[in-house]
mmCIF file of C-alpha atoms in Angstrom:
data_model
loop_
_atom_site.group_PDB
_atom_site.id
_atom_site.type_symbol
_atom_site.label_atom_id
_atom_site.label_comp_id
_atom_site.label_asym_id
_atom_site.label_seq_id
_atom_site.Cartn_x
_atom_site.Cartn_y
_atom_site.Cartn_z
ATOM 1 C CA ALA A 186 -11.140 12.668 -10.492
ATOM 2 C CA GLN A 187 -8.555 15.029 -9.134
ATOM 3 C CA SER A 188 -6.214 17.105 -11.286
ATOM 4 C CA VAL A 189 -3.412 19.591 -10.741
ATOM 5 C CA THR A 190 -2.421 22.602 -12.825
ATOM 6 C CA GLN A 191 0.833 24.429 -12.326
ATOM 7 C CA LEU A 192 0.285 27.733 -14.020
ATOM 8 C CA ASP A 193 3.885 28.540 -14.927
ATOM 9 C CA SER A 194 6.281 26.155 -16.618
ATOM 10 C CA GLN A 195 9.291 28.394 -15.935
ATOM 11 C CA VAL A 196 9.900 31.178 -13.450
ATOM 12 C CA PRO A 197 13.114 33.204 -13.725
ATOM 13 C CA VAL A 198 13.887 35.402 -10.730
ATOM 14 C CA PHE A 199 16.853 37.342 -9.383
ATOM 15 C CA GLU A 200 18.626 36.241 -6.226
ATOM 16 C CA GLU A 201 17.120 37.682 -3.017
ATOM 17 C CA ALA A 202 13.825 38.510 -4.759
ATOM 18 C CA PRO A 203 10.533 36.961 -3.602
ATOM 19 C CA VAL A 204 8.923 34.203 -5.630
ATOM 20 C CA GLU A 205 5.503 32.583 -5.910
ATOM 21 C CA LEU A 206 4.891 29.336 -7.762
ATOM 22 C CA ARG A 207 1.237 28.817 -8.524
ATOM 23 C CA CYS A 208 -0.753 25.613 -8.203
ATOM 24 C CA ASN A 209 -4.465 25.006 -8.693
ATOM 25 C CA TYR A 210 -6.223 21.708 -8.155
ATOM 26 C CA SER A 211 -9.562 20.179 -8.917
ATOM 27 C CA SER A 212 -11.334 17.605 -6.765
ATOM 28 C CA SER A 213 -14.834 16.791 -5.602
ATOM 29 C CA VAL A 214 -13.685 15.617 -2.158
ATOM 30 C CA SER A 215 -11.298 16.747 0.550
ATOM 31 C CA VAL A 216 -7.669 16.665 -0.483
ATOM 32 C CA TYR A 217 -4.139 16.508 0.789
ATOM 33 C CA LEU A 218 -1.680 18.813 -0.964
ATOM 34 C CA PHE A 219 2.068 18.560 -1.411
ATOM 35 C CA TRP A 220 4.988 20.446 -2.867
ATOM 36 C CA TYR A 221 8.045 18.437 -3.888
ATOM 37 C CA VAL A 222 11.378 19.777 -5.163
ATOM 38 C CA GLN A 223 13.680 18.092 -7.655
ATOM 39 C CA TYR A 224 17.264 19.299 -7.857
ATOM 40 C CA PRO A 225 19.191 18.516 -11.074
ATOM 41 C CA ASN A 226 19.793 14.791 -11.580
ATOM 42 C CA GLN A 227 18.106 13.875 -8.304
ATOM 43 C CA GLY A 228 14.817 12.375 -7.200
ATOM 44 C CA LEU A 229 11.961 14.372 -5.708
ATOM 45 C CA GLN A 230 11.967 15.323 -2.040
ATOM 46 C CA LEU A 231 9.177 16.741 0.057
ATOM 47 C CA LEU A 232 9.176 20.508 0.674
ATOM 48 C CA LEU A 233 5.917 20.698 2.607
ATOM 49 C CA LYS A 234 2.425 19.269 2.798
ATOM 50 C CA TYR A 235 -1.047 20.284 3.886
ATOM 51 C CA LEU A 236 -3.130 17.619 5.593
ATOM 52 C CA SER A 237 -5.503 19.626 7.791
ATOM 53 C CA GLY A 238 -5.590 22.502 10.254
ATOM 54 C CA SER A 239 -3.790 25.783 9.628
ATOM 55 C CA THR A 240 -3.967 26.788 5.996
ATOM 56 C CA LEU A 241 -0.456 28.284 6.085
ATOM 57 C CA VAL A 242 2.110 25.531 5.913
ATOM 58 C CA LYS A 243 5.812 26.048 6.468
ATOM 59 C CA GLY A 244 8.375 23.770 4.894
ATOM 60 C CA ILE A 245 12.089 23.324 4.541
ATOM 61 C CA ASN A 246 14.508 25.906 3.156
ATOM 62 C CA GLY A 247 12.257 28.865 4.036
ATOM 63 C CA PHE A 248 9.376 27.898 1.738
ATOM 64 C CA GLU A 249 5.729 28.181 2.729
ATOM 65 C CA ALA A 250 2.411 27.548 1.018
ATOM 66 C CA GLU A 251 -1.154 28.588 1.668
ATOM 67 C CA PHE A 252 -4.144 26.347 1.125
ATOM 68 C CA ASN A 253 -7.103 28.301 -0.216
ATOM 69 C CA LYS A 254 -10.144 26.067 -0.418
ATOM 70 C CA SER A 255 -12.424 28.601 -2.105
ATOM 71 C CA GLN A 256 -9.852 29.278 -4.831
ATOM 72 C CA THR A 257 -8.730 25.611 -4.924
ATOM 73 C CA SER A 258 -5.155 26.804 -4.830
ATOM 74 C CA PHE A 259 -1.960 25.885 -3.011
ATOM 75 C CA HIS A 260 0.634 28.454 -4.051
ATOM 76 C CA LEU A 261 4.246 28.130 -2.920
ATOM 77 C CA ARG A 262 6.155 31.220 -1.754
ATOM 78 C CA LYS A 263 9.568 32.226 -0.554
ATOM 79 C CA PRO A 264 10.376 35.805 0.492
ATOM 80 C CA SER A 265 13.993 35.759 -0.678
ATOM 81 C CA VAL A 266 15.430 33.133 -2.998
ATOM 82 C CA HIS A 267 18.985 31.875 -3.304
ATOM 83 C CA ILE A 268 20.912 30.497 -6.255
ATOM 84 C CA SER A 269 20.651 27.090 -4.585
ATOM 85 C CA ASP A 270 16.843 27.176 -4.942
ATOM 86 C CA THR A 271 17.212 26.626 -8.681
ATOM 87 C CA ALA A 272 15.279 23.407 -9.226
ATOM 88 C CA GLU A 273 12.007 22.002 -10.511
ATOM 89 C CA TYR A 274 9.022 22.195 -8.188
ATOM 90 C CA PHE A 275 6.049 19.843 -8.347
ATOM 91 C CA CYS A 276 2.652 20.372 -6.808
ATOM 92 C CA ALA A 277 0.747 17.173 -6.006
ATOM 93 C CA VAL A 278 -2.717 16.275 -4.736
ATOM 94 C CA SER A 279 -4.226 13.185 -3.133
ATOM 95 C CA GLU A 280 -7.845 12.638 -2.242
ATOM 96 C CA ASP A 281 -8.923 11.995 1.324
ATOM 97 C CA THR A 282 -10.734 8.786 0.415
ATOM 98 C CA GLY A 283 -8.274 6.199 1.700
ATOM 99 C CA GLY A 284 -6.919 5.617 -1.774
ATOM 100 C CA PHE A 285 -3.341 5.522 -2.934
ATOM 101 C CA LYS A 286 -3.300 7.837 -5.871
ATOM 102 C CA THR A 287 -1.215 11.010 -5.906
ATOM 103 C CA ILE A 288 -1.495 13.239 -8.979
ATOM 104 C CA PHE A 289 1.507 15.387 -9.827
ATOM 105 C CA GLY A 290 1.486 18.637 -11.747
ATOM 106 C CA ALA A 291 3.690 19.153 -14.788
ATOM 107 C CA GLY A 292 6.279 21.045 -12.747
ATOM 108 C CA THR A 293 7.610 24.602 -12.569
ATOM 109 C CA ARG A 294 11.255 25.208 -13.267
ATOM 110 C CA LEU A 295 12.592 27.935 -10.962
ATOM 111 C CA PHE A 296 15.727 29.587 -12.247
ATOM 112 C CA VAL A 297 17.458 31.967 -9.836
ATOM 113 C CA LYS A 298 19.821 34.446 -11.454
ATOM 114 C CA ALA A 299 22.702 36.259 -9.759
ATOM 115 C CA ASN B 979 20.384 4.889 5.713
ATOM 116 C CA ALA B 980 20.562 4.946 1.926
ATOM 117 C CA GLY B 981 16.812 5.583 1.537
ATOM 118 C CA VAL B 982 15.622 4.501 -1.911
ATOM 119 C CA THR B 983 18.242 3.225 -4.346
ATOM 120 C CA GLN B 984 17.836 2.486 -8.047
ATOM 121 C CA THR B 985 19.998 0.678 -10.576
ATOM 122 C CA PRO B 986 21.106 1.312 -13.207
ATOM 123 C CA LYS B 987 21.432 5.099 -13.325
ATOM 124 C CA PHE B 988 21.441 5.184 -17.115
ATOM 125 C CA GLN B 989 20.647 2.649 -19.842
ATOM 126 C CA VAL B 990 20.479 2.614 -23.612
ATOM 127 C CA LEU B 991 18.372 -0.083 -25.254
ATOM 128 C CA LYS B 992 17.496 -0.990 -28.801
ATOM 129 C CA THR B 993 13.857 -1.392 -29.751
ATOM 130 C CA GLY B 994 12.667 -4.859 -28.756
ATOM 131 C CA GLN B 995 15.277 -5.466 -26.070
ATOM 132 C CA SER B 996 14.237 -6.215 -22.519
ATOM 133 C CA MET B 997 15.560 -4.984 -19.213
ATOM 134 C CA THR B 998 14.743 -4.819 -15.521
ATOM 135 C CA LEU B 999 15.033 -1.706 -13.400
ATOM 136 C CA GLN B 1000 15.846 -2.447 -9.793
ATOM 137 C CA CYS B 1001 14.672 -0.539 -6.720
ATOM 138 C CA ALA B 1002 15.330 -1.116 -3.041
ATOM 139 C CA GLN B 1003 14.418 0.803 0.119
ATOM 140 C CA ASP B 1004 15.805 0.460 3.621
ATOM 141 C CA MET B 1005 13.126 2.420 5.499
ATOM 142 C CA ASN B 1006 10.913 -0.605 6.241
ATOM 143 C CA HIS B 1007 8.167 0.924 4.121
ATOM 144 C CA ASN B 1008 5.170 -1.156 3.135
ATOM 145 C CA SER B 1009 4.267 0.617 -0.110
ATOM 146 C CA MET B 1010 6.350 1.121 -3.226
ATOM 147 C CA TYR B 1011 5.710 2.842 -6.548
ATOM 148 C CA TRP B 1012 7.116 3.176 -10.055
ATOM 149 C CA TYR B 1013 6.680 6.452 -11.940
ATOM 150 C CA ARG B 1014 7.855 7.750 -15.258
ATOM 151 C CA GLN B 1015 8.727 11.403 -15.799
ATOM 152 C CA ASP B 1016 8.387 12.987 -19.208
ATOM 153 C CA PRO B 1017 8.957 16.662 -20.076
ATOM 154 C CA GLY B 1018 5.899 18.805 -19.453
ATOM 155 C CA MET B 1019 3.907 15.903 -18.019
ATOM 156 C CA GLY B 1020 5.022 15.596 -14.426
ATOM 157 C CA LEU B 1021 5.154 12.124 -12.925
ATOM 158 C CA ARG B 1022 2.784 9.376 -14.003
ATOM 159 C CA LEU B 1023 2.239 6.231 -11.964
ATOM 160 C CA ILE B 1024 3.057 2.990 -13.770
ATOM 161 C CA TYR B 1025 2.509 0.384 -11.029
ATOM 162 C CA TYR B 1026 2.387 0.339 -7.282
ATOM 163 C CA SER B 1027 2.596 -2.211 -4.501
ATOM 164 C CA ALA B 1028 0.543 -1.432 -1.419
ATOM 165 C CA SER B 1029 2.272 -4.154 0.583
ATOM 166 C CA GLU B 1030 4.523 -7.151 0.104
ATOM 167 C CA GLY B 1031 2.848 -9.676 -2.158
ATOM 168 C CA THR B 1032 0.489 -7.253 -3.904
ATOM 169 C CA THR B 1033 0.860 -5.160 -7.039
ATOM 170 C CA ASP B 1034 -1.613 -3.028 -8.978
ATOM 171 C CA LYS B 1035 -1.706 -1.028 -12.155
ATOM 172 C CA GLY B 1036 -1.374 2.715 -12.140
ATOM 173 C CA GLU B 1037 -2.121 5.256 -14.828
ATOM 174 C CA VAL B 1038 0.241 4.002 -17.582
ATOM 175 C CA PRO B 1039 0.963 0.265 -17.090
ATOM 176 C CA ASN B 1040 1.039 -0.897 -20.719
ATOM 177 C CA GLY B 1041 4.384 -2.373 -21.749
ATOM 178 C CA TYR B 1042 5.577 -2.897 -18.171
ATOM 179 C CA ASN B 1043 5.524 -5.602 -15.534
ATOM 180 C CA VAL B 1044 6.552 -5.459 -11.895
ATOM 181 C CA SER B 1045 7.658 -7.798 -9.140
ATOM 182 C CA ARG B 1046 7.573 -7.107 -5.431
ATOM 183 C CA LEU B 1047 10.391 -9.466 -4.551
ATOM 184 C CA ASN B 1048 10.214 -8.835 -0.804
ATOM 185 C CA LYS B 1049 9.438 -5.901 1.446
ATOM 186 C CA ARG B 1050 12.605 -4.060 0.381
ATOM 187 C CA GLU B 1051 12.670 -4.595 -3.370
ATOM 188 C CA PHE B 1052 10.348 -3.656 -6.235
ATOM 189 C CA SER B 1053 11.498 -4.197 -9.817
ATOM 190 C CA LEU B 1054 10.116 -2.894 -13.103
ATOM 191 C CA ARG B 1055 10.523 -4.924 -16.290
ATOM 192 C CA LEU B 1056 10.273 -3.813 -19.877
ATOM 193 C CA GLU B 1057 9.696 -6.984 -21.925
ATOM 194 C CA SER B 1058 10.095 -5.409 -25.375
ATOM 195 C CA ALA B 1059 11.289 -1.837 -25.213
ATOM 196 C CA ALA B 1060 9.815 0.804 -27.517
ATOM 197 C CA PRO B 1061 11.030 4.362 -28.233
ATOM 198 C CA SER B 1062 7.909 5.653 -26.442
ATOM 199 C CA GLN B 1063 9.374 4.225 -23.241
ATOM 200 C CA THR B 1064 12.305 6.635 -23.370
ATOM 201 C CA SER B 1065 11.899 8.443 -20.074
ATOM 202 C CA VAL B 1066 13.250 8.926 -16.575
ATOM 203 C CA TYR B 1067 11.954 6.279 -14.178
ATOM 204 C CA PHE B 1068 11.574 6.921 -10.475
ATOM 205 C CA CYS B 1069 10.921 4.455 -7.727
ATOM 206 C CA ALA B 1070 9.326 5.712 -4.518
ATOM 207 C CA SER B 1071 8.191 4.304 -1.203
ATOM 208 C CA SER B 1072 5.919 5.275 1.671
ATOM 209 C CA ASP B 1073 5.169 3.656 4.995
ATOM 210 C CA ARG B 1074 1.624 2.891 3.817
ATOM 211 C CA THR B 1075 -0.630 3.819 0.947
ATOM 212 C CA GLY B 1076 -3.029 6.580 1.692
ATOM 213 C CA GLY B 1077 -3.342 10.078 0.383
ATOM 214 C CA SER B 1078 -1.632 11.755 3.324
ATOM 215 C CA LYS B 1079 1.552 9.760 3.040
ATOM 216 C CA THR B 1080 4.819 11.349 1.994
ATOM 217 C CA GLN B 1081 6.596 9.470 -0.744
ATOM 218 C CA TYR B 1082 10.384 9.080 -0.734
ATOM 219 C CA PHE B 1083 12.011 8.956 -4.141
ATOM 220 C CA GLY B 1084 15.106 7.326 -5.555
ATOM 221 C CA PRO B 1085 17.551 9.206 -7.815
ATOM 222 C CA GLY B 1086 16.014 7.870 -11.024
ATOM 223 C CA THR B 1087 17.006 5.753 -14.021
ATOM 224 C CA ARG B 1088 17.391 7.500 -17.381
ATOM 225 C CA LEU B 1089 16.358 5.147 -20.169
ATOM 226 C CA LEU B 1090 16.925 5.791 -23.859
ATOM 227 C CA VAL B 1091 15.318 3.416 -26.353
ATOM 228 C CA LEU B 1092 16.648 3.689 -29.891
#
C-alpha cells in the first residue's frame, strides 16, 4: 500500500527567501504525485502534478517539484516566496493501477514572514 | 462556473443528532468524493462515487452514509453524530476515477459535535 510522509509540519521563512517542502512516498508500483495548496478557510487546489516524462514539474505561482524515483521523493520548491504563499501544502500519491485511491500527506504549513 | 459547492459552511450538533452535508459540482464530472480533514492527519477518504448510481467505502466510512442523488450531487449523512466526527469535511470531484486525475475541492464544512 502506498503512503506519504511530509517531513516538516511547519516551515517559517522570510519573504523573498527560497523554500523547499519535503515529501517522501512509499509504493511498490508506479505512482502519480501531486502537490495541493490550501489557503485559509478554503478547499484544496492543485499546484502541480507528475504523471510521467520530465522529472521536473512546473506548477502555478512559480512553484516546481522534482520527482526522484531512487529517493522516492517529490520535494516542492520556490526560489522566492511571497507573503501570499502562506498556506498549507499537501503532497499526495496515487498508484498507477487504475484504482481510485489518492493518499494525502499530513500537510506542511508554510508561514512567510515580512 | 461555481465548481464544487458545499452547504452548510459551519454546523454545530449535539451528540446523537443527525445531519446531511450537501455537495454539488457543475463541471460534469463523473466521480465524487467525501474526505475529512483532521489536524496532523491530512485528508482521509470517507466514501466515493465513481459514477452516478455507484458508491463505495473509503478509508474511514464508519458512522457515515452517502447518496449520489444524480450526476451533480453527492450528499454525506451522519445518522447519529459523535464528538469523534468533529472535523472539516471536504467534497471533491474529478472527471473520472483513476490515479492520474486531478481532484477539485469544495470550500469545506466545519462540523462541531458537542
